[in-house]
mmCIF file of C-alpha atoms in Angstrom:
data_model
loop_
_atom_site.group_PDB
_atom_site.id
_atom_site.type_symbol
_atom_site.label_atom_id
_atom_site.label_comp_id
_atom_site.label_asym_id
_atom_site.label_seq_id
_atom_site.Cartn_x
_atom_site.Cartn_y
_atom_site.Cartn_z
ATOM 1 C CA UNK A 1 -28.952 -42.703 182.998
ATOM 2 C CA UNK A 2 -27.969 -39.185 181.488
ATOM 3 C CA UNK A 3 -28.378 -37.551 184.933
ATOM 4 C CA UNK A 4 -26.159 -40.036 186.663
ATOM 5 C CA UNK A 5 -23.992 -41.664 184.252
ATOM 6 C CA UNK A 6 -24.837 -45.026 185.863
ATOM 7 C CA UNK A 7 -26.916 -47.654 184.076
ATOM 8 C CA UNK A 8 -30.244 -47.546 185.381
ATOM 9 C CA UNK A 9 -31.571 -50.759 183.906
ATOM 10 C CA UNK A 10 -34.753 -49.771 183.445
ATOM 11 C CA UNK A 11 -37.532 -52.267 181.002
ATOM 12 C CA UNK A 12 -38.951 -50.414 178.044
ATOM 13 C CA UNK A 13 -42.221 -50.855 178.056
ATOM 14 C CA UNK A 14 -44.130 -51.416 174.823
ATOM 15 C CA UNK A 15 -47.159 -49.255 175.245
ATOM 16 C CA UNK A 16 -44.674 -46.307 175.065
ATOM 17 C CA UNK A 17 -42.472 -47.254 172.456
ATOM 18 C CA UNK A 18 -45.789 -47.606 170.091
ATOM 19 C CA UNK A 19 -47.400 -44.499 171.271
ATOM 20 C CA UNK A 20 -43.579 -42.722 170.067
ATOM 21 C CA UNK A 21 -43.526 -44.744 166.911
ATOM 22 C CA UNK A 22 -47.413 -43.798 165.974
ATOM 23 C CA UNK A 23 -46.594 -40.139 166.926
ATOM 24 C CA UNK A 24 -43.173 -40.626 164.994
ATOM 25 C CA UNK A 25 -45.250 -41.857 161.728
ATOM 26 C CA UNK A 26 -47.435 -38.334 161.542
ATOM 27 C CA UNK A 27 -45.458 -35.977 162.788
ATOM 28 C CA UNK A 28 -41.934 -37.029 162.170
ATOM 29 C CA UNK A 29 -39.695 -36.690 158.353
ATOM 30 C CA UNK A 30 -39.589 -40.531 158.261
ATOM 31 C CA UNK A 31 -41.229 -41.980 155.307
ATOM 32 C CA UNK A 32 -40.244 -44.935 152.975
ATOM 33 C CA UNK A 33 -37.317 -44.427 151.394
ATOM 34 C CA UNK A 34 -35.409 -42.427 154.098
ATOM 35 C CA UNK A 35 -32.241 -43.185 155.024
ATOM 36 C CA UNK A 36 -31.668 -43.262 159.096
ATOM 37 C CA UNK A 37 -28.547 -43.439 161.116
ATOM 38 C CA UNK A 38 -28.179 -45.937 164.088
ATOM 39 C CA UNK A 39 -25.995 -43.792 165.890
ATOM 40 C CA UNK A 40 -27.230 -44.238 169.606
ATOM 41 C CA UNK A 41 -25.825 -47.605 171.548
ATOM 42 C CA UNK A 42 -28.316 -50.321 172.034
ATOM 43 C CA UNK A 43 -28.635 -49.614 175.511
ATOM 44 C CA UNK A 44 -29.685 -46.166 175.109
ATOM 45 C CA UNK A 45 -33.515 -46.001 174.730
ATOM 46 C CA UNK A 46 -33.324 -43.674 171.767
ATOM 47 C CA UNK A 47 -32.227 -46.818 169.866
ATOM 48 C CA UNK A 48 -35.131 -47.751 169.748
ATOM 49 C CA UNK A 49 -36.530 -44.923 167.328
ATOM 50 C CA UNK A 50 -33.720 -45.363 165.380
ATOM 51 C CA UNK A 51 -34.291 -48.856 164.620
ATOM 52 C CA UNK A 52 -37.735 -49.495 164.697
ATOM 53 C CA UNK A 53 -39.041 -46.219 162.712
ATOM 54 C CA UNK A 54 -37.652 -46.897 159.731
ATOM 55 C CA UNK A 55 -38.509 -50.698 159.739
ATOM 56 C CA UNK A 56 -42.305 -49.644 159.986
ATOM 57 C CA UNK A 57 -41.706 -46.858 157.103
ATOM 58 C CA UNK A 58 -40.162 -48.341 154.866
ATOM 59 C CA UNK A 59 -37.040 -46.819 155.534
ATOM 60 C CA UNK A 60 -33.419 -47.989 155.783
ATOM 61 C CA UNK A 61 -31.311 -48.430 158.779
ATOM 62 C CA UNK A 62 -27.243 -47.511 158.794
ATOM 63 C CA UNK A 63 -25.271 -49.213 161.393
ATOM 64 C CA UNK A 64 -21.656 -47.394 162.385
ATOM 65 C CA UNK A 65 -19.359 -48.714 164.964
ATOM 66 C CA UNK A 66 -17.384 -46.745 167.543
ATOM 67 C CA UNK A 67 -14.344 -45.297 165.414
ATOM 68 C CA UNK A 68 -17.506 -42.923 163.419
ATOM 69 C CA UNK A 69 -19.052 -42.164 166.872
ATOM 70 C CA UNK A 70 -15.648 -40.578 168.240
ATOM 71 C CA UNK A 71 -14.340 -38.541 164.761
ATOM 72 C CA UNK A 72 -17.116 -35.726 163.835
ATOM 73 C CA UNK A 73 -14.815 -35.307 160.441
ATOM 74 C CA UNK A 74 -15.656 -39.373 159.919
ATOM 75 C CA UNK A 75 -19.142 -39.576 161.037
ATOM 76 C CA UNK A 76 -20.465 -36.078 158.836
ATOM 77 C CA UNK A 77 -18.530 -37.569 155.655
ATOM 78 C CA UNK A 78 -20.793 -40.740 156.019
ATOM 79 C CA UNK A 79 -23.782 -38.952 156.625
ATOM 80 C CA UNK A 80 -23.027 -37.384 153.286
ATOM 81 C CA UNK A 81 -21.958 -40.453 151.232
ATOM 82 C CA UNK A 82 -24.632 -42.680 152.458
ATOM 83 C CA UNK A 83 -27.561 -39.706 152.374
ATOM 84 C CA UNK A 84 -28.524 -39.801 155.682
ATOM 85 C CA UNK A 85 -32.042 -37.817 156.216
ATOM 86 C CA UNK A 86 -32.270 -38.680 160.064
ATOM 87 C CA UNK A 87 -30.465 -38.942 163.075
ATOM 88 C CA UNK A 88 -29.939 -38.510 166.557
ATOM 89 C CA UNK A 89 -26.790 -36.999 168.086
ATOM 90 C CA UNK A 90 -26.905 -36.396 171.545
ATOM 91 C CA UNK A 91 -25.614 -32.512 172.604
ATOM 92 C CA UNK A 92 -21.891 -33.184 172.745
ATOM 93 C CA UNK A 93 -21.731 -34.687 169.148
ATOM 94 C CA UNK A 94 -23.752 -31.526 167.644
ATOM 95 C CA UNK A 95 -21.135 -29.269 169.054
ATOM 96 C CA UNK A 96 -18.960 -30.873 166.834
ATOM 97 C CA UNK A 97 -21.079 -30.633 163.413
ATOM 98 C CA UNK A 98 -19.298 -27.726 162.277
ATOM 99 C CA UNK A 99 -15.845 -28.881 162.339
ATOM 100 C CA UNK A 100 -15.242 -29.792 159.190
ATOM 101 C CA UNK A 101 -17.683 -27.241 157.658
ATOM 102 C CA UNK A 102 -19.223 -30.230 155.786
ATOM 103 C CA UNK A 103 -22.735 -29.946 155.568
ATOM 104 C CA UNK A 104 -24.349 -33.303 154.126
ATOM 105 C CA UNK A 105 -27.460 -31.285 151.853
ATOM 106 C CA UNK A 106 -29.635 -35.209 152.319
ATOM 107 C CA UNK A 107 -30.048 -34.367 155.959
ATOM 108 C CA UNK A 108 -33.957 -33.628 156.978
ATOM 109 C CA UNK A 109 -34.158 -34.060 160.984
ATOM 110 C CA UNK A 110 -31.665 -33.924 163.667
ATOM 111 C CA UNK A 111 -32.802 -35.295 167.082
ATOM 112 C CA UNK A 112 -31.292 -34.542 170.344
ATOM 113 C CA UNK A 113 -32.038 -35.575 173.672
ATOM 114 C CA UNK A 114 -30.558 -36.622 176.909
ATOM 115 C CA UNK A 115 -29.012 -33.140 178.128
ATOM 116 C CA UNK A 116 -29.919 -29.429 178.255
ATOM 117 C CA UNK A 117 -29.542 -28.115 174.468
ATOM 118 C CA UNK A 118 -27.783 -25.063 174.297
ATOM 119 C CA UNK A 119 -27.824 -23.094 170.719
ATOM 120 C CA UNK A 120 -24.178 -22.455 170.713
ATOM 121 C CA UNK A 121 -22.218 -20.741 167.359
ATOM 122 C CA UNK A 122 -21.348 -24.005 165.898
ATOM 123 C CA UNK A 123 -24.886 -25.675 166.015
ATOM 124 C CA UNK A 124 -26.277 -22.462 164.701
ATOM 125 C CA UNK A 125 -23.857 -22.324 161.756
ATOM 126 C CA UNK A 126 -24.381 -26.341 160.952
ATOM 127 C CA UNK A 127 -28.481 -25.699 160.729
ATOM 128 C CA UNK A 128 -28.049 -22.205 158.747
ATOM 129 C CA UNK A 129 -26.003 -23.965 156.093
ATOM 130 C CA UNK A 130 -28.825 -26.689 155.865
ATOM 131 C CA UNK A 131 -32.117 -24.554 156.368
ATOM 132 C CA UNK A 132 -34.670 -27.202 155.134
ATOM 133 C CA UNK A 133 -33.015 -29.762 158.141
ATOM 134 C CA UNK A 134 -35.062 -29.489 161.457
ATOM 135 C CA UNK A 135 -33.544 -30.024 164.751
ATOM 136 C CA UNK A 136 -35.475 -31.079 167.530
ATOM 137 C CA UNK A 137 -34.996 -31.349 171.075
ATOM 138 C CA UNK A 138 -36.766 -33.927 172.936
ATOM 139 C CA UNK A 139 -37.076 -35.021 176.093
ATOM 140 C CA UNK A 140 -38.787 -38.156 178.305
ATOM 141 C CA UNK A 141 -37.507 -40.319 180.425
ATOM 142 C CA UNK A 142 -36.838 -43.786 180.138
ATOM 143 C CA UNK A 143 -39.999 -45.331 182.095
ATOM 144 C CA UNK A 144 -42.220 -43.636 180.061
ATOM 145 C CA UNK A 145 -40.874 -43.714 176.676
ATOM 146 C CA UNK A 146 -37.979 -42.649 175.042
ATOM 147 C CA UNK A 147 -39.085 -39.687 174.729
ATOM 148 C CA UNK A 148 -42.620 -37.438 175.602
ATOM 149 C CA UNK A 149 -42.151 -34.053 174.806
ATOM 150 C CA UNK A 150 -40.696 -32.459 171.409
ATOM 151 C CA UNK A 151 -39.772 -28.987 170.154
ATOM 152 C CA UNK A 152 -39.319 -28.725 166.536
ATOM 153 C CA UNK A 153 -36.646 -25.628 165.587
ATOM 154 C CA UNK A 154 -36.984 -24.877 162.129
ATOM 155 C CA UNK A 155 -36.262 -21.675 160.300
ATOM 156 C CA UNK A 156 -33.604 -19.703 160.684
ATOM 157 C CA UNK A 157 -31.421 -21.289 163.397
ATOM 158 C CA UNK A 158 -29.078 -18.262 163.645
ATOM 159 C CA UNK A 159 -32.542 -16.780 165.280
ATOM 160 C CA UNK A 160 -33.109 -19.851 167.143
ATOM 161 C CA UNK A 161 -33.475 -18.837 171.332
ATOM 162 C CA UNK A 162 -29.887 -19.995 173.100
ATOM 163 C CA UNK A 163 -31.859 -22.775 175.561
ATOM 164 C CA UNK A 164 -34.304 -23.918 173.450
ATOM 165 C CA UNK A 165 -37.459 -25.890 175.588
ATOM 166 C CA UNK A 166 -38.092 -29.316 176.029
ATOM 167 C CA UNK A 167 -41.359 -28.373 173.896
ATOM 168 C CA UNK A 168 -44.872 -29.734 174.022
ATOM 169 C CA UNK A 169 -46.308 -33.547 175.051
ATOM 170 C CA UNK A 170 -46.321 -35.344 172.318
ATOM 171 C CA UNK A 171 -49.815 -37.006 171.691
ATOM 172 C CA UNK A 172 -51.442 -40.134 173.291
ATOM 173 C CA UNK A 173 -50.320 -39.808 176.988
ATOM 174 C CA UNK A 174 -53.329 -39.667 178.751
#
């Protein structure tokens, strides 16, 4: 659990994983041919997006072990050699994305989840050097889905609001 730190052991449900994945097919930068990074652990829910999205778009799935999920420098210099369009990095990793001042041009969508997203100078730096690249901040909890809600922050993201929202409901929850 992100609020706890303790493994909640919670069942995905399938209902809610499709309802993400058909929501993920309109409204999401996956589409055949991109390239998406498995960063999350396979007993994180948003896994799940990572791996099954680009299986039902055609897309291609990277797998990195542990030594690129603990060196920013690492992980941003395969981003950029392999062409990475999407990932997610949870909060803590994004505060990292500007240490290197590497900005991999391939990237399309950033998701982020898990913990209160806070625009800080180095996120804001990473996203103005790469101003077609969308970063959004979701939010859902486990039971439901991996995630329900979405806010897309595009444009200028030295602009962007310091706490950005959780954003809408995603479609299909009723």
């Amino acid at each position: 659990s992100g609020s706890t730190g303790k493994p909640k052991g919670v069942c995905l449900g399938h209902e809610g994983l499709i309802n993400l994945l058909n929501w993920q097919l309109t409204h999401s930068e996956a589409k055949v041919g991109l390239n998406t990074l498995q960063f999350c652990h396979l007993s994180f829910d948003a896994s799940f997006q990572e791996i099954f999205l680009p299986l039902t778009t055609g897309g291609t799935v990277y797998l990195i072990d542990d030594s690129y999920r603990l060196d920013a420098a690492r992980l941003l210099r395969f981003i950029g050699e392999n062409a990475i369009n999407r990932v997610f990095l949870p909060y803590v990793v994004l505060q990292y994305a500007d240490v290197q001042q590497q900005y991999p041009a391939q990237l399309r969508e950033v998701i982020t989840g898990g913990e209160l997203l806070k625009i800080t100078p180095q996120i804001a730096r990473f996203f103005a050097a790469l101003p077609t690249c969308t970063l959004m901040n979701v939010y859902g909890p486990t039971e439901t889905s991996v995630w329900v809600t979405e806010n897309k922050l595009r444009g200028d993201a030295l602009n962007w609001p310091a706490i950005p929202t959780i954003g809408k409901p995603i479609a299909g929850l009723g």
